[in-house]
Tab-separated table of C-alpha atoms in Angstrom:
chain	number	residue	atom	x	y	z
A	99	UNK	CA	14.657	12.211	3.934
A	100	UNK	CA	11.298	10.511	3.157
A	101	UNK	CA	8.933	8.794	5.575
A	102	UNK	CA	5.979	6.579	4.687
A	103	UNK	CA	3.722	6.054	7.624
A	104	UNK	CA	0.886	3.528	7.606
A	105	UNK	CA	-2.163	2.989	9.657
A	106	UNK	CA	-5.324	1.184	9.704
A	107	UNK	CA	-4.380	-2.466	10.378
A	108	UNK	CA	-5.779	-4.699	12.949
A	109	UNK	CA	-7.945	-7.818	13.577
A	110	UNK	CA	-11.190	-8.370	11.958
A	111	UNK	CA	-13.487	-11.416	11.378
A	112	UNK	CA	-13.863	-12.824	7.814
A	113	UNK	CA	-16.236	-10.874	5.648
A	114	UNK	CA	-15.264	-7.682	7.488
A	115	UNK	CA	-13.712	-4.504	6.234
A	116	UNK	CA	-10.497	-2.555	6.860
A	117	UNK	CA	-9.085	0.658	5.504
A	118	UNK	CA	-5.389	1.168	5.373
A	119	UNK	CA	-3.814	4.716	4.831
A	120	UNK	CA	-0.142	5.620	4.102
A	121	UNK	CA	1.056	9.043	4.027
A	122	UNK	CA	4.262	10.207	2.706
A	123	UNK	CA	6.387	13.141	4.004
A	124	UNK	CA	9.620	14.618	3.384
A	125	UNK	CA	11.381	16.930	0.905
A	126	UNK	CA	9.901	15.322	-2.253
A	127	UNK	CA	9.662	16.757	-5.767
A	128	UNK	CA	7.111	14.251	-7.038
A	129	UNK	CA	5.513	10.881	-6.287
A	130	UNK	CA	4.800	8.488	-9.159
A	131	UNK	CA	3.247	5.117	-8.460
A	132	UNK	CA	2.152	4.096	-5.063
A	133	UNK	CA	0.998	0.726	-4.024
A	134	UNK	CA	0.281	-1.803	-1.354
A	135	UNK	CA	2.312	-5.109	-0.949
A	136	UNK	CA	1.733	-7.961	1.624
A	137	UNK	CA	3.883	-10.466	2.977
A	138	UNK	CA	2.374	-13.544	4.962
A	139	UNK	CA	4.461	-15.796	7.117
A	140	UNK	CA	6.789	-18.077	4.998
A	141	UNK	CA	5.838	-16.479	1.939
A	142	UNK	CA	7.406	-13.768	-0.434
A	143	UNK	CA	6.123	-10.373	-0.530
A	144	UNK	CA	3.461	-9.956	-3.302
A	145	UNK	CA	1.827	-7.155	-5.067
A	146	UNK	CA	-1.844	-6.201	-3.929
A	147	UNK	CA	-2.604	-3.012	-5.815
A	148	UNK	CA	-0.992	0.032	-7.340
A	149	UNK	CA	-2.043	3.166	-8.541
A	150	UNK	CA	-0.310	5.781	-10.757
A	151	UNK	CA	-0.261	9.545	-10.147
A	152	UNK	CA	-3.037	9.878	-12.803
A	153	UNK	CA	-5.150	7.294	-11.163
A	154	UNK	CA	-4.547	4.191	-13.062
A	155	UNK	CA	-4.953	1.161	-11.072
A	156	UNK	CA	-3.874	-2.335	-10.964
A	157	UNK	CA	-4.879	-5.244	-8.819
A	158	UNK	CA	-3.694	-8.651	-8.077
A	159	UNK	CA	-6.297	-11.384	-9.090
A	160	UNK	CA	-6.788	-12.583	-5.588
A	161	UNK	CA	-8.243	-9.066	-4.472
A	162	UNK	CA	-9.978	-7.873	-7.483
A	163	UNK	CA	-13.543	-6.894	-6.710
A	164	UNK	CA	-12.951	-6.697	-2.843
A	165	UNK	CA	-10.033	-4.287	-2.537
A	166	UNK	CA	-9.885	-0.778	-3.816
A	167	UNK	CA	-6.927	1.557	-4.058
A	168	UNK	CA	-7.246	5.356	-3.999
A	169	UNK	CA	-4.941	8.116	-3.462
A	170	UNK	CA	-5.094	11.899	-2.450
A	171	UNK	CA	-2.226	13.637	-4.287
A	172	UNK	CA	-2.648	16.906	-2.185
A	173	UNK	CA	-2.027	14.794	1.004
A	174	UNK	CA	0.497	12.418	-0.573
A	175	UNK	CA	-1.644	9.661	0.830
A	176	UNK	CA	-2.689	6.350	-0.594
A	177	UNK	CA	-5.477	4.188	0.818
A	178	UNK	CA	-6.370	0.677	0.399
A	179	UNK	CA	-10.260	-0.168	1.259
A	180	UNK	CA	-10.452	-3.974	1.914
A	181	UNK	CA	-13.840	-5.625	1.880
A	182	UNK	CA	-14.962	-9.141	2.211
A	183	UNK	CA	-11.853	-10.012	4.058
A	184	UNK	CA	-10.936	-13.658	3.974
A	185	UNK	CA	-8.317	-15.452	6.428
A	186	UNK	CA	-5.968	-15.820	3.482
A	187	UNK	CA	-5.659	-12.005	3.444
A	188	UNK	CA	-3.773	-12.291	6.771
A	189	UNK	CA	-0.459	-10.720	6.294
A	190	UNK	CA	1.833	-7.606	7.023
A	191	UNK	CA	0.863	-4.835	4.389
A	192	UNK	CA	3.474	-2.552	3.316
A	193	UNK	CA	3.072	0.640	1.373
A	194	UNK	CA	5.319	1.462	-1.355
A	195	UNK	CA	6.004	4.941	-3.299
A	196	UNK	CA	8.231	5.774	-6.083
A	197	UNK	CA	9.424	9.126	-5.067
A	198	UNK	CA	11.747	11.661	-6.460
A	199	UNK	CA	13.900	13.748	-4.267
A	200	UNK	CA	15.704	17.105	-5.519
A	201	UNK	CA	18.716	16.176	-7.852
A	202	UNK	CA	17.794	12.347	-7.325
A	203	UNK	CA	16.096	10.043	-9.712
A	204	UNK	CA	12.836	8.081	-8.660
A	205	UNK	CA	13.388	5.514	-5.931
A	206	UNK	CA	11.421	2.895	-4.135
A	207	UNK	CA	10.472	3.906	-0.598
A	208	UNK	CA	8.573	1.459	1.614
A	209	UNK	CA	6.608	1.782	4.986
A	210	UNK	CA	7.215	0.012	8.134
A	211	UNK	CA	4.398	-2.469	7.612
A	212	UNK	CA	0.888	-2.931	9.179
A	213	UNK	CA	-0.291	-6.161	10.506
A	214	UNK	CA	-3.844	-7.269	9.028
A	215	UNK	CA	-5.165	-10.526	10.712
A	216	UNK	CA	-8.504	-11.963	9.423
A	217	UNK	CA	-10.050	-14.674	11.733
A	218	UNK	CA	-12.252	-17.387	10.556
């Protein structure tokens, strides 16, 4: 069984910063791509940033230059540093990881979500 536990959300004023963390645990063989997604009220979930096991990153246009994704493979943890936050960044942020368990193919796992609220 796999668990993704997120932390670091909260309330911040526009222009401020937050750092999200997501740690994966369980009987895992390997973790491929990890990433962050977000869902605002009334909107579909969207990709924010992803990072491969070798460190290649991809960002949504809306967050380029403001957000930085990183990971610590030894700790099975992915981070999202969010700077210059805007009210439109307000959403529930979800961690995602493509994880392979013994005798299983890679599968998408999701965290429980952490609320990020940016006040104007």
